[in-house]
Short mmCIF file of C-alpha atoms and ligand atoms in Angstrom, two decimals:
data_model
loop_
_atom_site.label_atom_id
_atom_site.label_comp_id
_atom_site.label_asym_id
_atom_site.label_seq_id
_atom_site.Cartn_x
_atom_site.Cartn_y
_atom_site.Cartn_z
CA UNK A 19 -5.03 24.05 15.68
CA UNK A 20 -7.06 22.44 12.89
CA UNK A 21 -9.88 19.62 14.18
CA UNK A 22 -8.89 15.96 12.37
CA UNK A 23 -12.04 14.12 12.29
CA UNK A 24 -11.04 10.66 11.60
CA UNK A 25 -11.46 8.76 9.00
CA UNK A 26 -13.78 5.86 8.53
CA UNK A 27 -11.92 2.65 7.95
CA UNK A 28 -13.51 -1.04 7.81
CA UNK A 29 -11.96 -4.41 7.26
CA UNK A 30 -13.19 -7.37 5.60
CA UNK A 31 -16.23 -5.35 5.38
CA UNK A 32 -19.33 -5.81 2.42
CA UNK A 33 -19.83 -3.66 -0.40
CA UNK A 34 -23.09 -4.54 -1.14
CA UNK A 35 -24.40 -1.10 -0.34
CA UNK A 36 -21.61 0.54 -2.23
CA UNK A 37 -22.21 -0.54 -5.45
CA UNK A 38 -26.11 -0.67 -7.72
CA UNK A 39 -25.98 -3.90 -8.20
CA UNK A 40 -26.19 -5.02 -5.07
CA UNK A 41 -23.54 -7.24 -5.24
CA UNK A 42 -21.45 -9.00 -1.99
CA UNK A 43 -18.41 -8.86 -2.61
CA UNK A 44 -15.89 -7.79 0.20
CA UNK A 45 -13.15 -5.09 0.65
CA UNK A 46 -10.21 -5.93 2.65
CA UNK A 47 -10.06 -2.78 3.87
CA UNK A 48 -13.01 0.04 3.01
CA UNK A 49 -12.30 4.04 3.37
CA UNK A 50 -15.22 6.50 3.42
CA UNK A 51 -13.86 9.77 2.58
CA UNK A 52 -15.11 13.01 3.39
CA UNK A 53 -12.67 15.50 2.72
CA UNK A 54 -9.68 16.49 1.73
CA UNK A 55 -7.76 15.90 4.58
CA UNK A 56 -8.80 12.53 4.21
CA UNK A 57 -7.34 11.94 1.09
CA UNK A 58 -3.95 13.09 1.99
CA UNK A 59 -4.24 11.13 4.96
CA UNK A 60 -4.64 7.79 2.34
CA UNK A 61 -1.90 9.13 0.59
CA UNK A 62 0.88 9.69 3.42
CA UNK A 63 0.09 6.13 4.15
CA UNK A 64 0.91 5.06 0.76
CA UNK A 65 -2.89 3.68 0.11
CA UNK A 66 -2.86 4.86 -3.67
CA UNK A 67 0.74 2.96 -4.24
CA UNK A 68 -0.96 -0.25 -2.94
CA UNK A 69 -3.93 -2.51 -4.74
CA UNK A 70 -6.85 -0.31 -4.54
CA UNK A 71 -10.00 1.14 -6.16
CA UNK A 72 -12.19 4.53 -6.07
CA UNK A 73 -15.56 4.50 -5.82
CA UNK A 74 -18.70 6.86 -6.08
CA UNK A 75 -21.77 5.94 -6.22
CA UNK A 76 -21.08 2.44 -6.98
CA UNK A 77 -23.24 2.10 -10.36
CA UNK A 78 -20.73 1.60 -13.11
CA UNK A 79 -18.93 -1.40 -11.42
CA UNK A 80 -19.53 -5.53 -11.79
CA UNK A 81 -17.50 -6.65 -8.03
CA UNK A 82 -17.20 -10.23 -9.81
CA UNK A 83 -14.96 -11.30 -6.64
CA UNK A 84 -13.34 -9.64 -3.26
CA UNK A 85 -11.49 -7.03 -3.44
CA UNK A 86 -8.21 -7.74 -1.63
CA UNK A 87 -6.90 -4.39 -1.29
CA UNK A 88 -8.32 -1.17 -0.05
CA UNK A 89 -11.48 0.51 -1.68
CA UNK A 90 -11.76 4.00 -1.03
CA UNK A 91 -15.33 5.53 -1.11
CA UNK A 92 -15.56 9.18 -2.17
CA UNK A 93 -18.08 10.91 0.24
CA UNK A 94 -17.27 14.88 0.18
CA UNK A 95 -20.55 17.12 -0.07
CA UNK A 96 -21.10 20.55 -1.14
CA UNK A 97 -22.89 21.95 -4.28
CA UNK A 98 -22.07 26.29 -4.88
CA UNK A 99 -22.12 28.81 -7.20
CA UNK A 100 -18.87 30.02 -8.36
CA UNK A 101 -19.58 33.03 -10.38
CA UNK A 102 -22.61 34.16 -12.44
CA UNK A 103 -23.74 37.17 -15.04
CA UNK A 104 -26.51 37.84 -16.67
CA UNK A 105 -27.12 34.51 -18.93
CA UNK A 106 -24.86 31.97 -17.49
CA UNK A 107 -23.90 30.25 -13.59
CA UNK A 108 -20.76 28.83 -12.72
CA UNK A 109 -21.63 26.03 -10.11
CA UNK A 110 -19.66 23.25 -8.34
CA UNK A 111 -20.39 19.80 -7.45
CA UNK A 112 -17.85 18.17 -4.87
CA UNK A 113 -17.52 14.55 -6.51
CA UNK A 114 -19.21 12.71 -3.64
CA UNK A 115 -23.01 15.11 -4.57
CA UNK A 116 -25.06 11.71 -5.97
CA UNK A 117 -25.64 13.31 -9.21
CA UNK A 118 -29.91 13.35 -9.30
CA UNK A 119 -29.52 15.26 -6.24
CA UNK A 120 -26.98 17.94 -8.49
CA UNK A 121 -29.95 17.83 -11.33
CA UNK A 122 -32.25 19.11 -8.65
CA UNK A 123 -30.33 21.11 -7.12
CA UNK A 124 -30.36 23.40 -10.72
CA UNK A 125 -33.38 23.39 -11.31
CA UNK A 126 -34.44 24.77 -8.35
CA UNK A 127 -32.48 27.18 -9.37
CA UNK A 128 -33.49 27.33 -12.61
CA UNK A 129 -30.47 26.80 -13.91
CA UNK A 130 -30.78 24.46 -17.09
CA UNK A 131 -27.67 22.52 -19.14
CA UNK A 132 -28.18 18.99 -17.59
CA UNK A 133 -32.12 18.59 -17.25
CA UNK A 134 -31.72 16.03 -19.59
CA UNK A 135 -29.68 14.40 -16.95
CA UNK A 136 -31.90 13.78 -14.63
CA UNK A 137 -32.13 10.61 -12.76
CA UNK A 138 -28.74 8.98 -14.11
CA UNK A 139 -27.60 7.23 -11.03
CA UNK A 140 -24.36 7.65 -9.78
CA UNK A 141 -22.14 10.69 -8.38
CA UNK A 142 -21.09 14.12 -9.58
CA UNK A 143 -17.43 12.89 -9.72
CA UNK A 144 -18.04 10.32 -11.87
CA UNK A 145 -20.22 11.86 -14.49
CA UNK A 146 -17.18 13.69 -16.26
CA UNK A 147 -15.59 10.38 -15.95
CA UNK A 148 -16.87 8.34 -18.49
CA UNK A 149 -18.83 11.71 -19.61
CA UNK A 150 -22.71 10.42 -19.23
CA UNK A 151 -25.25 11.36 -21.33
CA UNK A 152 -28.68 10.74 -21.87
CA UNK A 153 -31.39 12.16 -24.68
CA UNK A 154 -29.27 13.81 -26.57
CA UNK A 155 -27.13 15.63 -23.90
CA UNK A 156 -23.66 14.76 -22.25
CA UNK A 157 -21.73 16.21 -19.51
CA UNK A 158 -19.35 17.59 -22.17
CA UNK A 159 -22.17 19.93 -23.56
CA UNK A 160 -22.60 21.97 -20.09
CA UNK A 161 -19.09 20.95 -18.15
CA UNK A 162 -16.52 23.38 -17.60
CA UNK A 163 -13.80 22.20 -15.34
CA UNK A 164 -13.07 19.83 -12.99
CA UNK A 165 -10.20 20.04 -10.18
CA UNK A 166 -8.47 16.25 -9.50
CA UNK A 167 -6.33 14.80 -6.90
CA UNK A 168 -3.18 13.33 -8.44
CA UNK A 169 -2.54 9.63 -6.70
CA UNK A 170 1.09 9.80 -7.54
CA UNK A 171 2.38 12.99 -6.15
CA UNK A 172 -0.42 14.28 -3.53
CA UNK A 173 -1.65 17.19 -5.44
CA UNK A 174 -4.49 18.73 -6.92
CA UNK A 175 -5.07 19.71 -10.37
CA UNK A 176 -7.20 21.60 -12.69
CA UNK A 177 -8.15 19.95 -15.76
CA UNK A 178 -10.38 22.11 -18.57
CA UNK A 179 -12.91 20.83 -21.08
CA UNK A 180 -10.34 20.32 -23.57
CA UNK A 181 -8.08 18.54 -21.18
CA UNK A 182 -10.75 15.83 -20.64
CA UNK A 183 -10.70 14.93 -23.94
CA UNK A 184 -14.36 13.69 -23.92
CA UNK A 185 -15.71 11.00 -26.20
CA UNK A 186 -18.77 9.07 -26.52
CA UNK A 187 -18.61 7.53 -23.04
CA UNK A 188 -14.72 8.31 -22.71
CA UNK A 189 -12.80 11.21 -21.03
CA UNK A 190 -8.98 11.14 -20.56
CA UNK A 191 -9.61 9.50 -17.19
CA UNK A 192 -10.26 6.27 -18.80
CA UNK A 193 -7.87 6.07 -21.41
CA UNK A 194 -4.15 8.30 -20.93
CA UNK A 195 -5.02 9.51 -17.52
CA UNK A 196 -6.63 5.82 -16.07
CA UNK A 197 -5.96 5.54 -12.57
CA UNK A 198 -4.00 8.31 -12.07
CA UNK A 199 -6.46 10.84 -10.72
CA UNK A 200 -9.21 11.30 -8.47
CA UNK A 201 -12.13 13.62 -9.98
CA UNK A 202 -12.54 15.86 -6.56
CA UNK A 203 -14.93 18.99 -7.70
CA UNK A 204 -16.55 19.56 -10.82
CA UNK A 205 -17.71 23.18 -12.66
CA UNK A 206 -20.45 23.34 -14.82
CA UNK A 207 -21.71 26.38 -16.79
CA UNK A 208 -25.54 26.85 -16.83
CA UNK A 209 -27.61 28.64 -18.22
CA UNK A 210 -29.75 31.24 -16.08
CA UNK A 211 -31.89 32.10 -18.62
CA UNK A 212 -33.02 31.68 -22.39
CA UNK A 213 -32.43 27.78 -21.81
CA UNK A 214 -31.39 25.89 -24.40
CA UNK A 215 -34.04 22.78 -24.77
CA UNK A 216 -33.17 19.37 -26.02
CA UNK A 217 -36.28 18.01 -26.81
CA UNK A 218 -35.43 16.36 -30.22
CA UNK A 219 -35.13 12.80 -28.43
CA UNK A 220 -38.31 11.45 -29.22
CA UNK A 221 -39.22 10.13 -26.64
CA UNK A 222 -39.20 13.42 -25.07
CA UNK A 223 -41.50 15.52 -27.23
CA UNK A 224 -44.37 12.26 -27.29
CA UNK A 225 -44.06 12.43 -23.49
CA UNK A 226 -44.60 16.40 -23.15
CA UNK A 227 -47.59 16.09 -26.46
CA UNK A 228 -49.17 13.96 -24.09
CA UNK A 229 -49.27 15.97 -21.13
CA UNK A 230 -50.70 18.89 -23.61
CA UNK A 231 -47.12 21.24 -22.61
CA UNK A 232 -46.47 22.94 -25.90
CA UNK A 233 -43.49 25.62 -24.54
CA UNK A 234 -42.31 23.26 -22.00
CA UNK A 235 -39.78 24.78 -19.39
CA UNK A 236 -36.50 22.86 -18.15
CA UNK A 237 -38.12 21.66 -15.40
CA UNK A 238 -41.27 20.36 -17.43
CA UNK A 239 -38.30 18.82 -19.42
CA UNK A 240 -36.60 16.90 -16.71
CA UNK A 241 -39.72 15.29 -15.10
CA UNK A 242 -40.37 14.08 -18.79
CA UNK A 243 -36.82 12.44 -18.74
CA UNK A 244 -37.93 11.27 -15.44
CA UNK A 245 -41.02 9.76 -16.34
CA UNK A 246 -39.27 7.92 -19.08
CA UNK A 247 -36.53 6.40 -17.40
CA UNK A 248 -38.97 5.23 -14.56
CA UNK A 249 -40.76 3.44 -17.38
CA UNK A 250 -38.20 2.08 -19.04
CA UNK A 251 -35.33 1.46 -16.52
CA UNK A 252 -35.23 -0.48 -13.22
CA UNK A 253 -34.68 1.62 -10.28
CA UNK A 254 -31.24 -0.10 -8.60
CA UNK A 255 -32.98 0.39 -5.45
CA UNK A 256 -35.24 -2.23 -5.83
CA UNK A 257 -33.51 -4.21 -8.99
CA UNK A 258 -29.74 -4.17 -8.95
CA UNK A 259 -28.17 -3.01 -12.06
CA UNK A 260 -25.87 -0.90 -13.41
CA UNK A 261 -27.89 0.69 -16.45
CA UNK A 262 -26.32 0.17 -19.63
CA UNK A 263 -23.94 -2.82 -19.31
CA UNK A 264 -22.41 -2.13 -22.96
CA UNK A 265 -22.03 0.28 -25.18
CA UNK A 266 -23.71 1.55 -28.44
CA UNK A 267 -21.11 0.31 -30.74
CA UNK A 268 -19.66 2.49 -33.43
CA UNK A 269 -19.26 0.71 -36.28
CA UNK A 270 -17.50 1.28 -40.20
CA UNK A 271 -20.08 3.43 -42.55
CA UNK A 272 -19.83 -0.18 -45.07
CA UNK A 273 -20.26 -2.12 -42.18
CA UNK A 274 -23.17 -0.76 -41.04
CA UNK A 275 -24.57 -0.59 -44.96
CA UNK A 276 -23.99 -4.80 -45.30
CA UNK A 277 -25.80 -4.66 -42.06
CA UNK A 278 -29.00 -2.50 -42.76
CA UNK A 279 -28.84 -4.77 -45.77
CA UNK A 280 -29.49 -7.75 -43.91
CA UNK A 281 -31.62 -6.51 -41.13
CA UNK A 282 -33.27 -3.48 -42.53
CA UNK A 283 -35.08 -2.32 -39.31
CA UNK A 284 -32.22 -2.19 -37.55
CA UNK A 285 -31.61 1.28 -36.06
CA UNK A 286 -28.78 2.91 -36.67
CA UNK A 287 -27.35 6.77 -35.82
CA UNK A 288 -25.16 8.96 -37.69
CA UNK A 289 -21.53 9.08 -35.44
CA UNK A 290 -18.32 10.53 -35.45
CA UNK A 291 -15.84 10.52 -38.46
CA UNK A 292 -18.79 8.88 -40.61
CA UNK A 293 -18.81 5.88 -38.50
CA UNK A 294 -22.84 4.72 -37.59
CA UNK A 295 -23.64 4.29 -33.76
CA UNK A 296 -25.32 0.74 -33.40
CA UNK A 297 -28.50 0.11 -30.26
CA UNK A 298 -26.99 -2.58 -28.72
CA UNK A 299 -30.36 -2.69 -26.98
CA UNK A 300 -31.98 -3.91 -30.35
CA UNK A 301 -28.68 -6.65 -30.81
CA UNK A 302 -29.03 -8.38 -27.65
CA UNK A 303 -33.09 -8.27 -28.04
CA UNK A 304 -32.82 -9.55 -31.74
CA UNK A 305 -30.60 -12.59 -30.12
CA UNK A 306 -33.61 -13.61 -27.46
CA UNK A 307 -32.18 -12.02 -24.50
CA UNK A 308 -34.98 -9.32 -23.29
CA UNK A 309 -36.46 -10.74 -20.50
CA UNK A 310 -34.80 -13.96 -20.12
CA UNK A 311 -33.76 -14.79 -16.46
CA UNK A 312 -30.82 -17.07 -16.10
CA UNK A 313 -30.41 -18.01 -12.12
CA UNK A 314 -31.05 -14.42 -10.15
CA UNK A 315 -29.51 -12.32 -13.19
CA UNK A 316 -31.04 -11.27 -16.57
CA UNK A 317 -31.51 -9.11 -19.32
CA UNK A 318 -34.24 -6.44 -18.23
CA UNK A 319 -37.75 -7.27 -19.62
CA UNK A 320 -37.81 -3.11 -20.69
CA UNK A 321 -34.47 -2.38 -21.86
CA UNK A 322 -32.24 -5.54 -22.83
CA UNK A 323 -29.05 -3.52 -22.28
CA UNK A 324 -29.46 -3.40 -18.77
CA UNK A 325 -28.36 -6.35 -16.91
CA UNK A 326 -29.75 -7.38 -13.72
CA UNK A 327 -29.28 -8.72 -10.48
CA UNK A 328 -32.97 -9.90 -9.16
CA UNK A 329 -31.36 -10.87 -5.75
CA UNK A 330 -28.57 -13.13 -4.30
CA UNK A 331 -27.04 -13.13 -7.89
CA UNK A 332 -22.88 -13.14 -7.70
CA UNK A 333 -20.50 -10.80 -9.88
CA UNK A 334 -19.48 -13.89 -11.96
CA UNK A 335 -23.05 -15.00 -12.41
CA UNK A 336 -23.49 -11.70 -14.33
CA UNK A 337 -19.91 -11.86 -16.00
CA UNK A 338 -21.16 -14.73 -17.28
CA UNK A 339 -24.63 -13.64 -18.51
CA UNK A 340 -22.49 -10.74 -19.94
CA UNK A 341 -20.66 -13.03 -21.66
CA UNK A 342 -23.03 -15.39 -23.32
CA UNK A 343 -24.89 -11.89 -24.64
CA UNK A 344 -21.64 -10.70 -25.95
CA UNK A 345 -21.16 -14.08 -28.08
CA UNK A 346 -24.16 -14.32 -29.09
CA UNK A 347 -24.48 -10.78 -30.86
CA UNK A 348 -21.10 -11.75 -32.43
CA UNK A 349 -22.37 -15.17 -34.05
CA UNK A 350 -25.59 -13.19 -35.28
CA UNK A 351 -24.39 -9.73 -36.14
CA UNK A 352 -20.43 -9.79 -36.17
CA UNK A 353 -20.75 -7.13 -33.53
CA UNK A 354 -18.20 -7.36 -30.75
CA UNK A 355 -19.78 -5.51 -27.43
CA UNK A 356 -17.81 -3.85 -25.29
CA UNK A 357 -19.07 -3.45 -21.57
CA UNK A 358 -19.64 0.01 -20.73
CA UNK A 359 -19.46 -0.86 -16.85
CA UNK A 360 -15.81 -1.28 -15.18
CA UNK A 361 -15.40 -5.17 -14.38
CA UNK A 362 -13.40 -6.03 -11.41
N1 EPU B 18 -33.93 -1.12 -28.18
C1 EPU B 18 -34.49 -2.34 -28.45
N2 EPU B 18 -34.57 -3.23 -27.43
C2 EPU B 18 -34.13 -2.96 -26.18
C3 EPU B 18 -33.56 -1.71 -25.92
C4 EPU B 18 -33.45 -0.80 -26.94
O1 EPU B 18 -34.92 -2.63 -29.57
O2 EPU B 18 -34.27 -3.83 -25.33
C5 EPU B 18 -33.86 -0.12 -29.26
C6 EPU B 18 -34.82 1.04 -29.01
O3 EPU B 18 -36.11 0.76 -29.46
C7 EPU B 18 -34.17 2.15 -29.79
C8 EPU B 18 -32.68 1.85 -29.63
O4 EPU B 18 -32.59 0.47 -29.29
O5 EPU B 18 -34.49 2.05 -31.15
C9 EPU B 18 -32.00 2.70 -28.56
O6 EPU B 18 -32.63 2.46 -27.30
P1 EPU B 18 -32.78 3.59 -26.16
O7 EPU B 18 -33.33 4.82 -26.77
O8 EPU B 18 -33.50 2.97 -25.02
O9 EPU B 18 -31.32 3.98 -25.75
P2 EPU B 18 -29.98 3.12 -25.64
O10 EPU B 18 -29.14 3.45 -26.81
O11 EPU B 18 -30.30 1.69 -25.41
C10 EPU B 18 -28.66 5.00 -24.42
C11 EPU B 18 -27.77 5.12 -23.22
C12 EPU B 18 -28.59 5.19 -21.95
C13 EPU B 18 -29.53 6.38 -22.05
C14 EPU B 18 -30.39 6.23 -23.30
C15 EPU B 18 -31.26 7.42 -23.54
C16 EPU B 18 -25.72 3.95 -23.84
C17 EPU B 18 -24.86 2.76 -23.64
N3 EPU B 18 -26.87 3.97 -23.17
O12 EPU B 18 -29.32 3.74 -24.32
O13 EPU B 18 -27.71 5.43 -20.87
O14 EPU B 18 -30.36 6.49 -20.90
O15 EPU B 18 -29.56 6.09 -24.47
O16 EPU B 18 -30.52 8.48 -24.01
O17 EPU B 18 -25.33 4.86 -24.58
C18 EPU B 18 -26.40 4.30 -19.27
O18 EPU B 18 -25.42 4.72 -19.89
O19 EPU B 18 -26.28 3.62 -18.21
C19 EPU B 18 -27.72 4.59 -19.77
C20 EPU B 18 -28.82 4.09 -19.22
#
């Protein structure tokens, strides 16, 4: 006879712990699950046919009011090697693995592909997801496949790289695929050996000059990215945010040329198709924003893209900040931002 542990279930219960920014809003009813009983559990009772929403690790979401349906909260554990030869590791991350503790968790092993990763907050399951990336590497560079838990019909199923269609922040699972699936288990392929360093992210190399590390090694490399982010980005357990709030935008090629025009110093990167990548960063600093506190929220004094919650702020207080940013780098740069975090 198989053991049912039963699930957690809470009603009318705070999310302020489930989600960066620290926010209060309540779930009518809250499910922690652990495995994958669970989730078939939630799905004989018809939970994914009724109002609700997935979580991780809570730090891509603005809860601008209750949530009155159910909010399930993926918890399953487990981080494995699959397969390995000589040069490269096949490893798994079950979706609920916060994903700093997956960076780690390779290293130790010396296995390198998402160093560059480190310290992203947020969970394995929903890295693929909206495929994050930071100094010059994304999930998509090192991902291999990921198995997902279809909401309609009960099953599981294997998607590949080229299945997840991954973009610049976009996978299928926000655009043909939204809402249909839970990401369960992810596969990554690393490298065991000969890494393959992405140092060319400024930032990077002036961090690892000064520390006099000429041949650095990948884990040299991540507590560089470490050191960086700790510098430049609020830690969410002591500031709420949700890092970036928008994204870079991508922008026409004569666009961008009437723009650099106009505000020559503005930086600009070479995208897709010819299009130029825009630092909304620079946009919403240009407009006054960096630093400014409005009520408990703001634009963070270090980075303007991040918004924050300094404490007791609401979800519509920084909907509202979010908004005033967004028209204001329209009316000075004819730059519509797009938030990069899911607003509920
Ligand atoms: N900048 C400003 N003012 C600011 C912020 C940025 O002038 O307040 C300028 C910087 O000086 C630089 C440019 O904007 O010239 C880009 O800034 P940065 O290198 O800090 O990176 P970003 O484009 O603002 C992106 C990701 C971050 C990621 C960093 C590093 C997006 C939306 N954000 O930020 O990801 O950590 O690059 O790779 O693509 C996240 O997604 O939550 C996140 C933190």
């Amino acid at each position: 006879m198989r053991y049912f542990r039963s699930m957690q279930h809470f009603t009318n219960h705070s999310l302020s712990t489930y989600n960066t920014f620290g926010l209060p809003a309540k779930a009518q009813n809250l499910w922690l699950v652990a495995n994958e009983d669970d989730l078939l559990a939630l799905h004989a009772k018809g939970i994914f046919a009724q109002k609700h929403l997935i979580l991780g690790g809570g730090s891509n979401i603005l809860l601008t009011r209750d949530f009155d349906g159910h909010v399930v909260v993926l918890q399953n554990s487990g981080k494995r090697i699959i397969g390995q030869d000589e040069n490269e590791v096949e490893v798994q991350f079950a979706a609920g693995e916060r994903w700093h503790t997956c960076v780690m968790w390779a290293l130790q092993h010396n296995f390198g592909g998402i160093e560059n990763l480190a310290l992203i907050p947020g969970t394995a399951g929903a890295a693929p997801m909206q495929n994050i990336g930071a100094y010059g590497v994304e999930v998509k560079d090192s991902f291999k496949q990921l198995r997902a838990f279809h909401k309609a019909s009960g099953e599981f199923r294997t998607f590949s790289h080229s299945q997840c269609a991954f973009g610049y922040r976009e996978s299928v699972f926000k655009n043909e695929l939204k809402d249909a699936y839970i990401i369960w288990e992810v596969n990554f392929a690393l490298s065991t050996q000969n890494h393959k360093l992405h140092l060319a992210y400024g930032a990077i190399n002036t961090v690892l000059q000064q520390k006099g590390i000429t041949a650095p090694n990948i884990q040299q490399v991540a507590e560089a990215v470490i050191e960086i982010r700790q510098s430049k980005l609020p830690d969410p357990a002591k500031i709420g945010n949700s890092g970036s709030f928008f994204k870079n935008p991508v922008v026409d090629a004569d666009f961008a040329e009437k723009l650099k025009r106009e505000h020559t110093d503005m930086p600009m990167y070479a995208a897709e198709d010819g299009k130029v990548k825009l630092a909304a960063g620079w946009l919403i600093e240009q407009c006054g924003w960096k630093g400014k506190v409005v009520g408990a929220t703001g634009a963070h004094k270090q980075q303007a893209l991040v918004l924050v919650n300094y404490g007791g702020a609401t979800g519509s207080e920084i909907w509202q900040l979010a908004i005033n940013i967004q028209q204001s780098v329209k009316e000075k740069f004819g730059v519509q931002l797009q938030p990069e975090v899911n607003v509920y």
